[in-house]
Amino acid sequence: MSEADGIHSNEKWQEIKAQRVRVKLADGTIFRGKINLNSEAVPADRMSDFFLKGVSPFIILFDVSAQGRNSFFILNKSHIVWITPDD
């Protein structure tokens, strides 16, 4: 592909580093799914790094089982009460 196609040869794609988690929101909703620790500009080794050093106000929670189907959700970090690994 060329730059004319919108693909630049110097773009670097990071491998997905999925972490299974449980998330509780301020309204009491609890989600179980995965977050990608490498979704920020600087990859995170730990979940705490992802939240403390990440600049995006949102997280993408994927592989969420809800109502019998797999879904994804975009969650505002300011609405998260707690998040824990779900091994």
C-alpha atoms as one frame of an Amber mdcrd trajectory, in Angstrom:
protein
   0.000   0.000   0.000   1.119   3.541  -0.572   0.664   6.851   1.198  -1.992
   7.660  -1.402  -4.026   4.779   0.035  -3.810   6.332   3.497  -1.294   3.799
   4.780   2.108   5.079   5.818   5.029   2.698   5.900   6.275   4.119   9.216
   3.046   3.348  11.123   3.582   0.817  13.882   0.755  -1.406  15.023   1.022
  -2.749  18.525   0.051  -6.241  19.472  -3.089  -6.579  21.576  -2.293  -7.295
  25.213  -5.689  -8.355  26.549  -6.418  -8.346  30.273  -9.673  -9.920  31.497
 -11.318  -7.575  34.031 -14.428  -6.854  36.070 -15.525  -3.209  36.104 -18.063
  -1.534  38.391 -19.570   1.773  37.290 -20.984   4.542  39.485 -24.561   3.446
  38.690 -23.824  -0.065  40.047 -23.477  -1.808  36.675 -20.802  -4.512  36.648
 -19.185  -5.606  33.391 -16.890  -8.554  32.700 -14.716  -8.345  29.631 -11.249
  -7.508  28.369  -9.218  -4.332  27.986  -6.213  -3.887  25.711  -3.278  -2.700
  27.814  -1.525  -1.612  24.604  -4.309   0.706  23.406  -2.634   3.907  24.653
   0.250   5.661  22.888   2.630   4.180  25.468   1.944   0.466  26.092   1.256
  -0.540  29.700   2.731  -3.548  31.451   0.213  -3.398  34.290  -3.427  -2.440
  34.570  -2.521   0.335  37.044  -0.149   1.871  34.465  -2.932   1.772  31.895
  -5.192   3.890  34.108  -2.621   6.187  35.718  -0.485   6.959  32.659  -3.101
   6.690  29.920  -4.326   9.954  28.422  -7.649   8.847  26.938 -10.694   9.536
  29.146 -12.299   6.332  27.807 -11.562   2.616  27.792 -12.828   0.040  25.349
 -14.133  -3.085  27.030 -14.417  -5.954  24.540 -15.459  -9.615  24.593 -18.215
  -8.644  27.027 -20.923 -11.265  27.439 -24.241  -9.453  27.650 -27.697 -10.815
  26.932 -26.363 -13.956  25.265 -24.048 -12.240  22.790 -20.555 -10.807  22.722
 -20.403  -7.028  22.734 -18.053  -4.158  23.356 -18.532  -0.990  25.371 -16.764
   2.360  25.464 -16.645   3.428  29.114 -15.752   6.820  30.566 -12.968   6.341
  33.124 -14.550   8.940  35.423 -17.594   6.637  35.874 -15.513   3.654  37.023
 -15.755   2.937  40.760 -13.365  -0.020  40.658 -11.729  -2.388  38.228 -10.087
  -5.694  39.064  -8.429  -8.515  37.124 -10.881 -11.342  36.460  -8.699 -14.413
  36.119
